[in-house]
XYZ file of C-alpha atoms in Angstrom:
637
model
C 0.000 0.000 0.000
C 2.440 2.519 0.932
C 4.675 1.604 -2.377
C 1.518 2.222 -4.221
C 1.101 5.814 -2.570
C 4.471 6.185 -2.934
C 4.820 5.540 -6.712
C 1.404 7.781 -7.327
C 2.992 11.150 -5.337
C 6.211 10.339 -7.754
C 3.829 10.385 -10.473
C 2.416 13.544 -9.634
C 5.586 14.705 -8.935
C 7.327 13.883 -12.272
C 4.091 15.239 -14.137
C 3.971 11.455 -15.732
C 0.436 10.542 -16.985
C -2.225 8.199 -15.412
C -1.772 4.353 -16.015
C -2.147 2.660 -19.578
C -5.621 1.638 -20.609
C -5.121 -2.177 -21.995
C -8.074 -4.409 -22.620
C -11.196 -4.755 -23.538
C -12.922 -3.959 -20.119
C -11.732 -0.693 -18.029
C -11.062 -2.860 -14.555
C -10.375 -1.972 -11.174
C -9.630 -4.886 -9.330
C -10.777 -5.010 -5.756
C -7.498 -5.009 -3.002
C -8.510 -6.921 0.073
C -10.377 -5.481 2.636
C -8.216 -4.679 6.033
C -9.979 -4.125 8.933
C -10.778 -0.903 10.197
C -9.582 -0.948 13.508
C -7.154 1.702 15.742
C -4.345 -0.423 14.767
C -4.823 -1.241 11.421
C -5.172 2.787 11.037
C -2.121 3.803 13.271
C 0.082 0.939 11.550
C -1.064 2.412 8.289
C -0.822 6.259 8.749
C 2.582 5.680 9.990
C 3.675 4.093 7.109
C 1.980 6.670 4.630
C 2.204 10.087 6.226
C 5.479 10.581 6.623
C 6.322 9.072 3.103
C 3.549 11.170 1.879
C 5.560 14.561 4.212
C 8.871 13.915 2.514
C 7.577 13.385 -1.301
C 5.273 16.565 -1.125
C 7.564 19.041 1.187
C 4.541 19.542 3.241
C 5.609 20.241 7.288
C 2.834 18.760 9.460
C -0.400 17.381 8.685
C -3.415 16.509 11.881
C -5.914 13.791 11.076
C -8.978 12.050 12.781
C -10.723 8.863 12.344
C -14.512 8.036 13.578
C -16.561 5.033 13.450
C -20.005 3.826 15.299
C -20.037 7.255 17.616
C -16.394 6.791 18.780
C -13.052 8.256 17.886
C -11.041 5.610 16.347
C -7.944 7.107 15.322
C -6.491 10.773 16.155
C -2.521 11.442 15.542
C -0.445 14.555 14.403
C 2.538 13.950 11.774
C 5.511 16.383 11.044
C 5.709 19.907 12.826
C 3.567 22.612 13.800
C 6.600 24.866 13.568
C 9.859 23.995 11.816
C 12.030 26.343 13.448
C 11.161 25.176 16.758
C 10.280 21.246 15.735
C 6.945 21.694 17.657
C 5.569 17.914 16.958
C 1.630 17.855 15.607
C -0.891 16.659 18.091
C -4.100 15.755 17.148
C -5.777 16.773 20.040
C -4.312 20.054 20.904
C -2.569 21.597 17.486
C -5.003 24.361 15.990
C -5.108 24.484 11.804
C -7.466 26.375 10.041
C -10.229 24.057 8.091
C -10.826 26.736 5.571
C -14.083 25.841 3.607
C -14.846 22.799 5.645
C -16.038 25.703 8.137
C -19.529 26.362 5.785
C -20.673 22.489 7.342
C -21.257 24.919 10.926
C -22.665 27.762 8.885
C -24.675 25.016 7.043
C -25.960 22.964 10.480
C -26.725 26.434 11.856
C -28.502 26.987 9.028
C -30.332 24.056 9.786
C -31.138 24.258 13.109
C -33.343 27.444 12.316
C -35.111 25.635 9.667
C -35.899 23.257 12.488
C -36.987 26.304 14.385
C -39.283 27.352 12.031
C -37.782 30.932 11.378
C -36.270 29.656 7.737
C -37.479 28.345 4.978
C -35.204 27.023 1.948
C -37.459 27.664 -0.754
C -38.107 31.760 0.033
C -36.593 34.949 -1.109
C -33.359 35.206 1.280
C -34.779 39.024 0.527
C -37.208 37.943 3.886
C -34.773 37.780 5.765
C -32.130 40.486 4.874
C -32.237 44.206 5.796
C -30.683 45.229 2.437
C -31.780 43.484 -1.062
C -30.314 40.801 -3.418
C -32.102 41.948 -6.897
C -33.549 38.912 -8.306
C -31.737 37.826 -11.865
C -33.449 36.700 -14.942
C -36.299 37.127 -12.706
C -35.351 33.967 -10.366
C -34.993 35.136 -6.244
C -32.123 33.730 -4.763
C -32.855 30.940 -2.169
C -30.779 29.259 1.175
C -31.099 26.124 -0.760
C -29.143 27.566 -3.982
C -26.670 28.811 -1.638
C -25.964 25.631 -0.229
C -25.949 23.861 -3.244
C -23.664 26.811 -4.662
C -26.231 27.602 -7.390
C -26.025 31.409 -6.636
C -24.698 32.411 -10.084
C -22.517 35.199 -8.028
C -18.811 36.092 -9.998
C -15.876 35.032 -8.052
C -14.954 38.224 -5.565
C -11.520 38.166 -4.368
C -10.026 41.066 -2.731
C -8.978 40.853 1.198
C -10.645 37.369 0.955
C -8.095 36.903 3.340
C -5.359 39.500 5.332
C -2.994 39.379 8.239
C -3.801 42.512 9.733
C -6.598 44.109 11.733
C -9.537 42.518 13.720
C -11.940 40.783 10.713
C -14.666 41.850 9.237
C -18.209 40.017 10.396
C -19.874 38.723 7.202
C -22.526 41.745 8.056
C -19.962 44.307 6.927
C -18.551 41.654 4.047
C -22.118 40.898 2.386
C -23.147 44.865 2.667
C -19.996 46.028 1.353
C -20.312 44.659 -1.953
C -22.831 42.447 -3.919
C -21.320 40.665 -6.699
C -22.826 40.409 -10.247
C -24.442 37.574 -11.663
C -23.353 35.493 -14.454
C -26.133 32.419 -14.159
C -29.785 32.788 -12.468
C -29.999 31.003 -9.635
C -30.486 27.138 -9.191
C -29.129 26.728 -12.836
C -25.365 26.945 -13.263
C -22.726 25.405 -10.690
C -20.401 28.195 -9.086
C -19.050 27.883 -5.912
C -19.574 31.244 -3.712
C -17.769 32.448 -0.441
C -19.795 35.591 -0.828
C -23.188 33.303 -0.422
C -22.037 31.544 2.287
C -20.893 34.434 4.306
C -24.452 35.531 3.469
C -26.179 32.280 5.036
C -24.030 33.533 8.258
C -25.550 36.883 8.264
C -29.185 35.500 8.201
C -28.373 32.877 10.670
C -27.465 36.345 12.750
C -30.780 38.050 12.080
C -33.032 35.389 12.643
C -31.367 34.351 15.449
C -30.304 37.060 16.885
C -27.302 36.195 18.186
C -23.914 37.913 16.251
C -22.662 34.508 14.331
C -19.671 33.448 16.576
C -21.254 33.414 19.452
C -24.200 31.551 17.710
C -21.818 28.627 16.269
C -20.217 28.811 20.474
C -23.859 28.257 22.041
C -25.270 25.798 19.525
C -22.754 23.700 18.217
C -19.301 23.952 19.771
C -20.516 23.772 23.380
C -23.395 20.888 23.151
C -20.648 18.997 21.202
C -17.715 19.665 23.703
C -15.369 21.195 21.175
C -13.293 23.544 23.393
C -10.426 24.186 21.068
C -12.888 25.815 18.165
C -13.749 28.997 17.227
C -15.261 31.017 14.663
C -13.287 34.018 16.254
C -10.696 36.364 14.496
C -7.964 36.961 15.359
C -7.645 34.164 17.358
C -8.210 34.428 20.962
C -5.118 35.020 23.657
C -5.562 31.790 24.920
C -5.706 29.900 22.042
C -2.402 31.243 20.243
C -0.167 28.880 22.137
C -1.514 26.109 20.407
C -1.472 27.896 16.783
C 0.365 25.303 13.684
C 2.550 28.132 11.870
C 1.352 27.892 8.364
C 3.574 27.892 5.042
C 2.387 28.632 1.766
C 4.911 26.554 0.110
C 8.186 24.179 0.824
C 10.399 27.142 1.104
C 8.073 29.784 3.054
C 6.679 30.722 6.076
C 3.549 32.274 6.249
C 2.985 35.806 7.602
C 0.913 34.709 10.444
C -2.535 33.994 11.489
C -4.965 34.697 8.445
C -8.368 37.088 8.403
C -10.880 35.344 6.667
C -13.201 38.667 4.954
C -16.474 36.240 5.009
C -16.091 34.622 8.487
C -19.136 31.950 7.638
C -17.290 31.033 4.691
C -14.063 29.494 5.885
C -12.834 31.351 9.934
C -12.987 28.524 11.225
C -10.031 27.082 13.887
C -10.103 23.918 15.242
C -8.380 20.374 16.260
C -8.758 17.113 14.528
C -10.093 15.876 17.992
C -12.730 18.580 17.883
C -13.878 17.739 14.383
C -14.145 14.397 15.020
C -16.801 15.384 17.720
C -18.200 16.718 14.766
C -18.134 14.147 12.249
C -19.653 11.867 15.205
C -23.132 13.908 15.766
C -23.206 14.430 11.965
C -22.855 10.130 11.328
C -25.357 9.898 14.420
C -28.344 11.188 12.967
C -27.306 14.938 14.131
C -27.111 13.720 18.113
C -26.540 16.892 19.562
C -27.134 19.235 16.828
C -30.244 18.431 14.683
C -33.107 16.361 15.205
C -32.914 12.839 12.995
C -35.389 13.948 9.869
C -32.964 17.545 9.754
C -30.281 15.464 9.910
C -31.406 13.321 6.523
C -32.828 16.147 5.156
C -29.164 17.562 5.124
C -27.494 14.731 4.391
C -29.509 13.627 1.273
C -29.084 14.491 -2.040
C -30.603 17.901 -2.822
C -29.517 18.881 -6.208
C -27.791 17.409 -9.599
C -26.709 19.114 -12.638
C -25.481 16.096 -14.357
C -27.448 12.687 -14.056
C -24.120 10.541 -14.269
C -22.309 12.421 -11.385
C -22.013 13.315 -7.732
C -24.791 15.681 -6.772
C -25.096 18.560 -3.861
C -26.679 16.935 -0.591
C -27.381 20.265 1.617
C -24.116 22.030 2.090
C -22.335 18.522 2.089
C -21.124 17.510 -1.191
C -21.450 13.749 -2.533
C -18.415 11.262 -3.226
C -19.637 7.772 -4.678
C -16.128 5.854 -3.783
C -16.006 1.968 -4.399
C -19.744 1.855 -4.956
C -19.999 3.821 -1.492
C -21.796 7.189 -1.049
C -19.811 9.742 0.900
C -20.443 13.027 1.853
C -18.055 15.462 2.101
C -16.516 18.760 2.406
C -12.714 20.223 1.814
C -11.342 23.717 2.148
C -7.839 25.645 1.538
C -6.196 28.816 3.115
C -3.794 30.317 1.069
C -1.118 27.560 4.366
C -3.674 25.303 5.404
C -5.680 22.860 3.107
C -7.970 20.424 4.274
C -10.374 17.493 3.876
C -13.635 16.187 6.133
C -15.438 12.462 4.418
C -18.011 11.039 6.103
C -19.531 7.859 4.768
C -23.142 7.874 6.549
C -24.222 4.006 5.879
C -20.831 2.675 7.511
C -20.902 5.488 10.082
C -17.030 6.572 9.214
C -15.648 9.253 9.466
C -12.139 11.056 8.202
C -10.749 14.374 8.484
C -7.470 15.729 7.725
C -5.064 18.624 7.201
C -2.062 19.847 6.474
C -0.555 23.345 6.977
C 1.580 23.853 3.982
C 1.218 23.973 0.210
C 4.677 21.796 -0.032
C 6.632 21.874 -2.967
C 5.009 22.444 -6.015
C 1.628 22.552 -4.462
C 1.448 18.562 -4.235
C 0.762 19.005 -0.285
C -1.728 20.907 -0.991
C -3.491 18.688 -3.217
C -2.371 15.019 -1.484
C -5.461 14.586 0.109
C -6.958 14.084 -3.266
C -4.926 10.803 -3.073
C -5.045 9.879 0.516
C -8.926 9.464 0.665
C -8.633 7.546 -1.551
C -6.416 4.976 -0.889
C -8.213 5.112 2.807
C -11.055 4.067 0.845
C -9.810 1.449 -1.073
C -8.025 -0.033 2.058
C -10.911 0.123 3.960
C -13.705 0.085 1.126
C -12.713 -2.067 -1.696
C -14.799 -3.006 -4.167
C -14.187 -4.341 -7.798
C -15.324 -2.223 -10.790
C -15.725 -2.784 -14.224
C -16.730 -0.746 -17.188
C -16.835 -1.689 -20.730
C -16.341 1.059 -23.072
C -18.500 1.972 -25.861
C -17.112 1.041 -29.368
C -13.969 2.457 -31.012
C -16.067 4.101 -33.762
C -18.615 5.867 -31.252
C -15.708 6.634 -28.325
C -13.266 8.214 -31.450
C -16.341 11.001 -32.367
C -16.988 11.893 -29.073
C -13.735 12.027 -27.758
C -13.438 14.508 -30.764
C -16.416 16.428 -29.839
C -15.371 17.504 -26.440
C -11.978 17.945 -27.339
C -11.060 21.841 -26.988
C -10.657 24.946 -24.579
C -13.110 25.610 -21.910
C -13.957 27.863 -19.067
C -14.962 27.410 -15.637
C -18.757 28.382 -14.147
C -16.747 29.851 -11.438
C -15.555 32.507 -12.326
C -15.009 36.714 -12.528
C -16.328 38.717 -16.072
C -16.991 42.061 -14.696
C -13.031 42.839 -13.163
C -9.642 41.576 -14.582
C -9.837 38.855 -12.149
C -11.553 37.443 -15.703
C -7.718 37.446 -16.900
C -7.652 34.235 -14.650
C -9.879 32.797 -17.370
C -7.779 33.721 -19.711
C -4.903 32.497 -18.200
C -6.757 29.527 -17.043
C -8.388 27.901 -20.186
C -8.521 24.327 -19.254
C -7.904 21.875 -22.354
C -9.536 18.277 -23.148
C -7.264 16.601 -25.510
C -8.738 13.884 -27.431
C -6.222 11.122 -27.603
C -4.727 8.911 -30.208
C -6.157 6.065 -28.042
C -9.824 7.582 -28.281
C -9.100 8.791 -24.551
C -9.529 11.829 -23.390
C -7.294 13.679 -20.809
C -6.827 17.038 -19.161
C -4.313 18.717 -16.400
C -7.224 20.229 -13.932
C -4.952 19.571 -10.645
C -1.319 20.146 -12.222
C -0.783 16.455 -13.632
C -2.341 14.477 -16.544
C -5.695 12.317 -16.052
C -7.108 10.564 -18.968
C -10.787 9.163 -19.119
C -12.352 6.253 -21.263
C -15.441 6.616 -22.504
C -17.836 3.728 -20.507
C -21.492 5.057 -22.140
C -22.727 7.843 -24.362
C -20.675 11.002 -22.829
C -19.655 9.608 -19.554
C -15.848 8.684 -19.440
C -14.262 6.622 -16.320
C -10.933 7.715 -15.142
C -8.310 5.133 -16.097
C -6.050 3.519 -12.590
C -9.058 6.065 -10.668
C -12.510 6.568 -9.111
C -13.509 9.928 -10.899
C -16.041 10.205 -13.492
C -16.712 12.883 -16.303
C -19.478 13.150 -18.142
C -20.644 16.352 -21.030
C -24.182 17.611 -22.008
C -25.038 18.014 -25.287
C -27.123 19.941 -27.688
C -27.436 19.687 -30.969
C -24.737 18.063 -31.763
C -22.192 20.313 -29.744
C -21.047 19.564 -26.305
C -22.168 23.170 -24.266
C -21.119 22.101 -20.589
C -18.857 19.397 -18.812
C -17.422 18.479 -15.109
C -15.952 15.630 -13.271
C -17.730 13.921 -10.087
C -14.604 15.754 -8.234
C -15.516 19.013 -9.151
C -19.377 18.829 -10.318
C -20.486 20.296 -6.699
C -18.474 23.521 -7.190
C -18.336 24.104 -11.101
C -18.649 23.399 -14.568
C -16.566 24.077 -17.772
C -18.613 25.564 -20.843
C -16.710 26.589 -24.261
C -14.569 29.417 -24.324
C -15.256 31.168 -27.503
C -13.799 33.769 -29.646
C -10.256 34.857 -29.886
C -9.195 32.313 -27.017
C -11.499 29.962 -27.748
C -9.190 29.135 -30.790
C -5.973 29.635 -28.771
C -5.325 32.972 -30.221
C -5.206 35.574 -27.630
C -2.718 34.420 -25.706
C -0.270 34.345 -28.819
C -1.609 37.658 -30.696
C -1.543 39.749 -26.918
C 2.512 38.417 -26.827
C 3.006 39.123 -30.436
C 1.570 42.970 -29.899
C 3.647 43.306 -26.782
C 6.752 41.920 -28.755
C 5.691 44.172 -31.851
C 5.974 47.669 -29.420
C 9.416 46.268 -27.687
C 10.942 45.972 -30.918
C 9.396 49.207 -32.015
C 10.629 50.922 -28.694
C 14.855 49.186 -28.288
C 14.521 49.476 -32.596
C 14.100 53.468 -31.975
C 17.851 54.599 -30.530
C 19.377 51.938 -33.019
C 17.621 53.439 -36.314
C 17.970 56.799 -34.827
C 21.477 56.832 -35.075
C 22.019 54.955 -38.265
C 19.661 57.624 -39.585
C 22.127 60.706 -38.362
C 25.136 58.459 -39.555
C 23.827 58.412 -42.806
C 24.877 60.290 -45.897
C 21.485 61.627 -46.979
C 19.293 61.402 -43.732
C 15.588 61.552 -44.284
C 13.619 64.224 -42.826
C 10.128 63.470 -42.254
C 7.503 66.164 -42.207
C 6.894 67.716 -38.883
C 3.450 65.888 -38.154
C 5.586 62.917 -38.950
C 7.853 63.702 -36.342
C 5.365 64.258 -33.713
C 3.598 61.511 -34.089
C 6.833 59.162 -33.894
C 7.757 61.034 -30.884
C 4.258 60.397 -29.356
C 4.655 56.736 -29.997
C 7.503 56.731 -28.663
C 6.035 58.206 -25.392
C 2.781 55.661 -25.310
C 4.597 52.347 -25.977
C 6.849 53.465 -22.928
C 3.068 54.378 -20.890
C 1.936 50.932 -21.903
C 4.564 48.962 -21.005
C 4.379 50.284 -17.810
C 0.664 49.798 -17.359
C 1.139 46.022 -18.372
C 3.764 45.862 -15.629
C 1.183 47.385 -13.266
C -1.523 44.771 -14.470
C 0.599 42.038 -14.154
C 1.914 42.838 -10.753
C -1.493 43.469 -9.333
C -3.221 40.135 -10.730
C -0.416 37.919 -9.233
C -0.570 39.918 -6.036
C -4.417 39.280 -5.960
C -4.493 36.107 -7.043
C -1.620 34.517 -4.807
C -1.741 36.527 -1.665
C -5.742 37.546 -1.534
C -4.864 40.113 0.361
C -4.380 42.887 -1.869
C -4.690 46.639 0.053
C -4.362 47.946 -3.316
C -6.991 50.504 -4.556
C -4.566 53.371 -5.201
C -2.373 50.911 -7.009
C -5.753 49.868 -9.413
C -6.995 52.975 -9.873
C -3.366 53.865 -11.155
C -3.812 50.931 -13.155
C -6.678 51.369 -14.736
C -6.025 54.682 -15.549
C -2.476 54.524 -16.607
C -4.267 51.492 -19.178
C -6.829 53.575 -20.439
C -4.029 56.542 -21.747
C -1.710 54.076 -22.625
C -4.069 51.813 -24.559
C -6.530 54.336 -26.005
C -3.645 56.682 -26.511
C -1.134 54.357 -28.246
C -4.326 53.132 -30.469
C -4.608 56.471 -31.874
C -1.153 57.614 -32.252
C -0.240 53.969 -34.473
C -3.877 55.245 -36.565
C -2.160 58.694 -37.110
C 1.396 57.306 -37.743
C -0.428 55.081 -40.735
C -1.936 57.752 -41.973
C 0.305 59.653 -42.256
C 2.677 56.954 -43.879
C 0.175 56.071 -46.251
C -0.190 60.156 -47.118
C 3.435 60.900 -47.368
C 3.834 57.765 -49.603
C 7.034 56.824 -46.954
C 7.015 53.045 -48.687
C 5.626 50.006 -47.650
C 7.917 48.611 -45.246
C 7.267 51.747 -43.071
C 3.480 51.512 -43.780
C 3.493 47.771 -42.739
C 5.464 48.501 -39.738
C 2.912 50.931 -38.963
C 0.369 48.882 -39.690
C 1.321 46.054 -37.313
C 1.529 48.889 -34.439
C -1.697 49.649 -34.925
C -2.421 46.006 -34.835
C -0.694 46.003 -31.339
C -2.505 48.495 -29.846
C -5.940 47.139 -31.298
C -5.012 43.727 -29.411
C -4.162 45.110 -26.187
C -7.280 47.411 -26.509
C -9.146 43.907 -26.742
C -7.385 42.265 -24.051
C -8.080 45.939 -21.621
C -11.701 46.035 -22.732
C -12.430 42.470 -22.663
C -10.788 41.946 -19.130
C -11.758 44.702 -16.877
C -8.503 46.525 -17.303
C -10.258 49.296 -19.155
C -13.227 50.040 -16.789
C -12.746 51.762 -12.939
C -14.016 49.886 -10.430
C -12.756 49.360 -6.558
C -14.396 45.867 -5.999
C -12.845 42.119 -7.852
């Protein structure tokens, strides 16, 4: 087992692609089942974690095991703190769950449906004291938000800081509304911003501010004394605080400020979660009366038939024939994983507090569960795969660039979609393969648009219409998103090239300037160029310096808000996005007069082609500016 873990972090880490399909029958063969018992586990964690600690470059990583209403399993691996080799404890280290905090918001949510003071199905409008307009003429709903149906743009600025006391998700949700892209209950895109709302209503109709609801109601009936919803963290807590580290080589800056407390504030043991996972696989003991408890558990909501659907703020996992529910969450240090498999009454949570080398600690626990599950869970599958002739036109059909559901259009966070286009390759085997989590997985197709991951439990299936495929996900990802075609210019893998051939086109135009300038005066007859001429080379001069800069400004600020998410930056965008708009706009108008006046003054065609293929810069970045929010003002992304 742990060679097998071993050989599939190498994998990742090499970038090699997924096993060799061979056969007429895609089989998983069933390993034997070991027993799930304390020793089994410990024998079996030791062997695997620390393996798993070295490979990925991750520090420390906390982990908790339930099973019939009793903790099973609890142990810490690594450190809390590499400078001072502060060992992980299970019972006492704090990490930060991230998004695996929403299951309180969600069980809080909950309870006051059981109270009677919420309903699912209403206008969240009934319960706010400011308004969500309605889109496409749908209200938005508690159960869209908790089955992330919302159809809210990604918002990212000061999702998360190191300074300062927090915001509550009153101030977040207030602040800012985010625009709409889908109506709700249609479209798949995962929302902090909705969650953080949930919080806020759980305050009003409660009437207690949200920590201290989530202290009264769930961590104290449950016992979990090293919790809290609080930021920063409390005095008395800090002792017990894992150092986090966004990657192998650095240490974080210190405790971080989650902007949308309800979303992801949460602090907490692996001992204390497992109190949780235990009233959650008991029917809600503690927390929720039996029929809530189902009501939450069950599946809610299902965008594609073949896949995993959205239970009530749980997600579903069908491993080994098994359904799981489930939730995970990352910090920019800390990124973690909760499973709970209801029917066996199991329960596993883990986390690690460092993105390790190359991201792979980050995403091990996307290997870890499982190989817990196939330890624990075997079960032998096989698919047979549609015909050659059928699986080589489909595989064609879905091959190309897509987008995420999840996503920003309104701000240049959209540049992430740019950057971002995700790519199905159809293979020369008829598979089909992408590189979602950093590392190749290829799919065979087992019916009519459903592929099976090849050596793997995932699943990904497309819907089409008319004859073209307009949306696909992956049982992985189908809770949080979708991918739809990316049209246009990037669509067809152009913009990426034509944006770096414009900015190449006004480098060589700028460093060509001092070189031709002097040949010019060395020369025996040196041309003299009519004095509109001369103006408007000097003015290009002047905007292909402006617009250098203000692509140096753009790409500072979207790798500053897109790693850190904490940008304090709205002097720095409005320079930005003004600098952009002379630069751009400017420089567009200049190259027009420069051809003009090439074309008037008869100045030959190498100058008027040169001219022309400014112009053609400066018409591609004034795509890329308009396109991607770097040509509007705006304070929120």
């Amino acid at each position: 087992m742990i060679r097998i873990l071993t050989a599939r972090l190498l994998r990742i880490a090499a970038g090699l692609a997924c096993l060799a399909f061979t056969g007429a029958a895609l089989a998983q063969p069933a390993r034997e089942a070991k027993p799930l018992t304390a020793a089994d586990l410990e024998a079996w964690f030791d062997g695997v974690m620390p393996t798993t600690l070295k490979i990925t470059g991750t520090p420390g990583v906390t982990i908790s095991v339930v099973k019939d209403g009793q903790v099973l399993f609890e142990k810490g691996y690594g450190y809390a703190d590499m400078e001072k080799l502060t060992p992980v404890d299970a019972r006492t280290t704090l990490f930060r769950p991230g998004s695996v905090s929403k299951l309180f918001t969600w069980t809080a949510v909950m309870q006051q449906v059981e109270a009677g003071k919420l309903d699912l199905d209403a206008d969240v409008n009934k319960y706010l004291d400011f308004q969500i307009p309605a889109y496409d003429g749908k209200p938005l709903t508690l159960r869209n938000i908790m089955t992330h149906r919302t159809g809210f743009e990604e918002v990212v600025k000061d999702l998360i800081t190191f300074t300062g006391e927090g915001p509550t998700d009153e101030q977040t949700v207030k602040k800012y509304i985010p625009p709409r892209i889908y109506p709700p209950g249609t479209v798949a895109g995962y929302s902090n911003y909705a969650t953080s709302l949930a919080g806020y209503i759980v305050q009003r109709v409660s009437g207690e501010p949200f920590q201290e609801y989530l202290e009264r109601h769930i961590f104290v009936p449950l016992g979990m004394k090293n919790s809290t919803f609080r930021q920063p963290l409390p005095e008395a807590m800090r002792a017990n605080m894992s150092v986090g580290y966004k990657d192998v080589d650095n240490k974080g800056d210190g405790f971080e400020i989650i902007s949308m407390p309800a979303a992801g504030s949460l602090t907490s043991t692996a001992d204390d979660m497992a109190k949780f996972m235990i009233a959650h696989l008991n029917n809600g003991a503690g927390l929720l009366k039996p029929e809530t408890a189902k009501q939450m558990h069950e599946f809610s909501f299902r965008t594609f038939p073949e896949l995993n659907g959205n239970a009530l703020g749980f997600y579903e996992q069908t491993i080994n024939g098994r359904r799981a529910i489930a939730h995970g969450g990352d910090t920019v240090y800390f990124h973690s994983e909760l499973l709970l498999f209801p029917a066996e009454k199991v329960g596993l949570f883990m986390s690690v507090n460092g993105g390790g080398r190359g991201g792979m600690g980050a995403r091990a626990r996307y290997f870890i569960v499982p190989e817990f599950a196939d330890r624990y869970f075997p079960r032998a599958e096989t698919f047979t795969p549609v015909d050659a002739k059928t699986a080589k036109e489909h595989a064609q059909m879905i091959a190309g660039r897509y987008k995420t559901s999840r996503r920003a259009d309104s701000t240049f966070i959209s540049l992430a979609t740019l950057a971002g286009v995700v790519t199905l390759t159809a293979n020369a085997d008829d598979t089909i393969s992408h590189s979602i989590l950093g590392f190749p997985v290829r799919y065979r197709e087992v019916k009519p648009f459903v592929w099976q991951e090849i050596g793997g439990h995932d699943k990904l299936q497309a819907t089409v219409v008319d004859g073209k495929v307009v949306s696909w996900t992956t049982d992985m990802l189908a809770f949080a998103f979708s991918f739809e075609p990316q049209g246009g210019l990037a669509g067809a893998g152009l913009a990426i090239p034509l944006v770096g051939l414009a900015v190449v086109l006004i480098l060589l135009g700028l460093f060509a300037w001092p070189i031709r300038a002097t040949a010019l005066r060395a020369a025996a007859n040196p041309r003299v160029f009519s004095r509109p001429k001369v103006l408007a080379i000097r003015a290009g001069r002047v905007f292909a310096i402006l617009t250098l800069g203000a692509l140096v400004a753009w790409a500072a600020l979207f790798v500053m808000a897109l790693q850190n998410l904490t940008p304090k930056l709205d002097t720095f965008l409005f320079a930005s996005q003004a600098l952009a708009c002379v630069a751009f706009f400017g420089g567009w108008l200049v190259a027009a007069w420069n051809l003009v006046l090439d074309v008037r003054g008869r100045l030959g065609w190498k100058r008027i082609a040169w001219s022309a293929a400014i112009l053609f810069a400066f018409t591609m970045l004034v795509w890329l500016g308009w396109n991607y929010g770097m040509l509007k003002f705006y304070s929120q992304f």
